[in-house]
Coordinates of C-alpha atoms in Angstrom, one line a residue:
Chain A
X276 CA 158.3 13.0 198.3
X277 CA 157.1 13.2 194.8
X278 CA 155.6 16.5 194.0
X279 CA 153.3 17.2 191.2
X280 CA 152.1 20.8 190.9
X281 CA 149.4 22.3 188.7
X282 CA 149.4 25.9 187.6
X283 CA 146.0 26.8 188.9
X284 CA 143.6 25.4 191.5
X285 CA 140.6 27.3 190.1
X286 CA 140.1 28.7 186.6
X287 CA 137.2 30.4 185.0
X288 CA 137.2 30.9 181.2
X289 CA 134.7 31.9 178.5
X290 CA 133.4 29.7 175.8
X291 CA 135.7 29.8 172.8
X292 CA 138.8 30.8 174.7
X293 CA 142.1 28.8 174.4
X294 CA 143.0 27.4 177.8
X295 CA 146.3 26.1 179.0
X296 CA 146.7 23.9 182.0
X297 CA 150.2 23.3 183.2
X298 CA 151.6 20.4 185.2
X299 CA 155.1 20.1 186.6
X300 CA 156.7 17.1 188.4
X301 CA 160.0 17.2 190.2
X302 CA 160.9 13.5 190.4
X303 CA 162.3 12.9 186.9
X304 CA 159.3 10.7 185.9
X305 CA 159.1 9.6 182.3
X306 CA 155.3 9.0 182.3
X307 CA 152.8 11.8 182.7
X308 CA 149.0 11.7 182.4
X309 CA 146.0 14.1 182.2
X310 CA 142.6 13.0 183.5
X311 CA 139.3 14.7 183.9
X312 CA 137.1 13.9 186.9
X313 CA 133.4 14.2 186.8
X314 CA 130.8 13.1 189.5
X315 CA 129.6 9.6 188.8
X316 CA 132.1 9.1 186.0
X317 CA 135.3 8.7 188.0
X318 CA 138.6 9.5 186.3
X319 CA 138.8 9.4 182.5
X320 CA 142.2 9.5 180.7
X321 CA 142.5 12.4 178.2
X322 CA 146.1 12.1 177.1
X323 CA 149.4 10.5 178.3
X324 CA 153.0 10.8 177.5
X325 CA 155.8 8.3 178.1
X326 CA 158.7 10.6 177.0
X327 CA 159.5 14.1 175.9
X328 CA 157.8 15.1 172.7
X329 CA 155.8 11.9 172.8
X330 CA 152.0 11.8 173.3
X331 CA 149.2 9.3 173.1
X332 CA 145.5 9.7 173.1
X333 CA 143.6 8.4 176.0
X334 CA 139.9 7.5 176.2
X335 CA 138.5 11.0 175.7
X336 CA 140.9 13.2 173.7
X337 CA 138.4 15.1 171.6
X338 CA 138.6 18.8 172.1
X339 CA 142.0 18.6 173.8
X340 CA 145.7 18.6 172.8
X341 CA 148.9 18.3 174.8
X342 CA 152.5 19.4 174.7
X343 CA 155.6 17.8 176.3
X344 CA 158.6 19.8 175.4
X345 CA 160.5 19.1 178.7
X346 CA 160.5 16.0 180.8
X347 CA 159.1 17.6 183.9
X348 CA 156.3 19.6 182.2
X349 CA 153.1 18.3 180.5
X350 CA 150.6 20.8 179.3
X351 CA 146.9 20.3 178.5
X352 CA 145.4 22.6 175.9
X353 CA 141.8 23.3 175.2
X354 CA 141.8 24.8 171.8
X355 CA 138.3 26.4 172.0
X356 CA 136.8 25.9 175.4
X357 CA 133.2 24.7 175.7
X358 CA 130.8 24.5 178.6
X359 CA 131.0 20.7 178.5
X360 CA 134.6 20.9 179.4
X361 CA 133.8 22.3 182.8
X362 CA 135.4 19.7 185.1
X363 CA 138.2 18.9 187.5
X364 CA 141.4 18.2 185.7
X365 CA 144.1 16.0 187.3
X366 CA 147.7 15.5 186.3
X367 CA 149.7 12.5 187.3
X368 CA 153.2 11.1 186.8
X369 CA 155.0 7.8 187.3
X370 CA 158.2 6.0 186.3
X371 CA 158.0 3.5 183.4
X372 CA 156.3 0.4 184.6
X373 CA 156.1 1.8 188.1
X374 CA 152.5 1.0 188.8
X375 CA 151.4 3.7 191.2
X376 CA 150.8 7.2 189.8
X377 CA 151.3 10.4 191.8
X378 CA 148.7 13.1 191.4
X379 CA 148.7 16.9 191.5
X380 CA 146.0 18.8 193.5
X381 CA 143.8 19.3 190.4
X382 CA 142.5 22.3 188.5
X383 CA 138.8 23.0 188.7
X384 CA 137.9 24.6 185.4
X385 CA 134.6 26.4 184.8
X386 CA 133.7 27.4 181.3
X387 CA 130.9 30.0 181.0
Chain B
X269 CA 138.0 -5.5 178.0
X270 CA 139.5 -4.6 181.3
X271 CA 137.2 -2.8 183.8
X272 CA 136.7 -2.1 187.4
X273 CA 133.5 -1.6 189.2
X274 CA 132.6 0.0 192.5
X275 CA 129.0 -1.1 193.2
X276 CA 128.3 1.4 196.0
X277 CA 128.1 5.2 195.3
X278 CA 128.2 5.9 199.0
X279 CA 129.0 4.0 202.2
X280 CA 128.0 5.2 205.6
X281 CA 129.7 4.0 208.8
X282 CA 129.7 5.0 212.4
X283 CA 133.1 6.0 213.9
X284 CA 134.8 3.0 215.5
X285 CA 133.0 0.5 213.4
X286 CA 134.7 -1.6 210.7
X287 CA 134.4 -0.3 207.1
X288 CA 134.5 -2.0 203.8
X289 CA 134.5 -0.4 200.4
X290 CA 133.9 -2.8 197.6
X291 CA 135.7 -3.2 194.2
X292 CA 135.4 -5.9 191.6
X293 CA 137.5 -6.2 188.4
X294 CA 137.7 -7.8 185.0
X295 CA 141.1 -8.3 183.5
X296 CA 142.9 -10.8 181.3
X297 CA 146.0 -12.2 182.9
X298 CA 147.2 -11.3 186.4
X299 CA 145.6 -8.2 187.8
X300 CA 147.5 -5.3 189.3
X301 CA 145.1 -3.5 191.6
X302 CA 145.2 -0.2 193.5
X303 CA 143.3 1.9 195.9
X304 CA 143.4 5.7 196.0
X305 CA 141.8 8.2 198.3
X306 CA 140.7 11.8 197.5
X307 CA 140.0 14.3 200.2
X308 CA 137.8 17.3 199.4
X309 CA 139.4 19.7 196.8
X310 CA 142.6 17.6 196.7
X311 CA 144.3 15.3 194.2
X312 CA 144.3 11.5 194.6
X313 CA 146.6 9.9 197.1
X314 CA 147.9 6.3 196.7
X315 CA 146.8 4.0 199.5
X316 CA 147.9 0.5 198.6
X317 CA 148.4 -1.9 195.7
X318 CA 148.3 -5.7 195.0
X319 CA 150.8 -7.1 192.5
X320 CA 151.4 -10.6 193.7
X321 CA 151.9 -12.6 196.9
X322 CA 149.9 -12.3 200.1
X323 CA 146.2 -11.7 199.4
X324 CA 145.9 -9.3 202.3
X325 CA 147.7 -6.0 201.4
X326 CA 148.4 -3.4 204.1
X327 CA 148.6 0.3 203.2
X328 CA 148.6 3.8 204.5
X329 CA 146.4 5.2 207.3
X330 CA 145.6 1.7 208.7
X331 CA 143.8 0.6 205.5
X332 CA 144.1 -2.9 204.1
X333 CA 142.7 -4.7 201.1
X334 CA 141.8 -8.3 200.4
X335 CA 142.5 -9.8 197.0
X336 CA 140.1 -12.6 196.1
X337 CA 140.9 -14.2 192.7
X338 CA 137.8 -16.5 192.6
X339 CA 135.4 -13.6 193.3
X340 CA 137.5 -11.1 191.2
X341 CA 137.3 -8.6 194.1
X342 CA 139.7 -6.3 195.9
X343 CA 137.7 -4.8 198.8
X344 CA 139.2 -2.0 200.9
X345 CA 138.9 -2.5 204.7
X346 CA 139.7 -0.8 208.0
X347 CA 139.0 -2.4 211.4
X348 CA 137.9 0.9 213.1
X349 CA 136.7 3.9 211.0
X350 CA 137.7 7.5 211.9
X351 CA 135.7 10.6 211.0
X352 CA 138.8 11.8 209.2
X353 CA 138.5 8.8 206.8
X354 CA 135.5 10.5 205.2
X355 CA 136.6 10.9 201.6
X356 CA 136.2 9.6 198.0
X357 CA 137.8 6.2 197.4
X358 CA 138.8 5.0 193.9
X359 CA 139.7 1.4 192.9
X360 CA 141.9 1.0 189.8
X361 CA 143.4 -1.7 187.7
X362 CA 146.4 -1.6 185.4
X363 CA 145.6 -1.6 181.8
X364 CA 147.2 -4.6 180.1
X365 CA 149.8 -3.9 177.5
X366 CA 150.5 -0.5 178.7
X367 CA 153.5 1.0 180.6
X368 CA 151.3 1.8 183.5
X369 CA 148.0 3.2 182.4
X370 CA 145.3 2.7 185.0
X371 CA 141.6 2.2 184.6
X372 CA 139.7 3.8 187.5
X373 CA 136.3 2.9 189.0
X374 CA 133.7 5.6 189.5
X375 CA 134.5 6.1 193.1
X376 CA 132.8 5.5 196.4
X377 CA 132.1 8.3 198.9
X378 CA 132.8 7.1 202.4
X379 CA 131.0 9.0 205.2
X380 CA 132.0 8.3 208.8
X381 CA 129.7 9.8 211.4
X382 CA 130.7 10.4 215.0

């Protein structure tokens, strides 16, 4: 079974802090994705990566950056956390052109 | 522009009754369509997909979905609902020209009462 793990299930940070969310997959997938999930808005794509050191902006990249130094690991960085970044963050992975994505359990981030 | 719509925020069903969760889509070209389920405080789990072929697609946990090209719909169905089916359901469509990016609907909360 594909396993996608995220470093924290729950995280509480203060406004202005730098926040790192880590995602690791164990199936040698090339593609990795970061989404945020908010009630009534569904999932929105923040950033994605098709290969190591490669990154592309999704639909809502503002206020976020990412890092992919190793194939199995994709990090989401909030440079200066703000209260409007309070959300559930979901990581996913897939093979190139494999259509279904496999999701991690999510990190519920609260910024106070 | 490609999009997917789930017209119902919530669907309520009695246990044992059939259930339908609706999804309509807008894409150029052939649609690749998906259903995912999310249980409370969990990530999304893949249920089923339509790529080509038979319009009735069978998936996990007894779910199936019917692709209707003329109505641009991909409704999720189950003949007999279980209380344990209560969850949030997302429809998604592949974004054209990408290696596999998906566009998700806003989700439908399914509540199955005993």
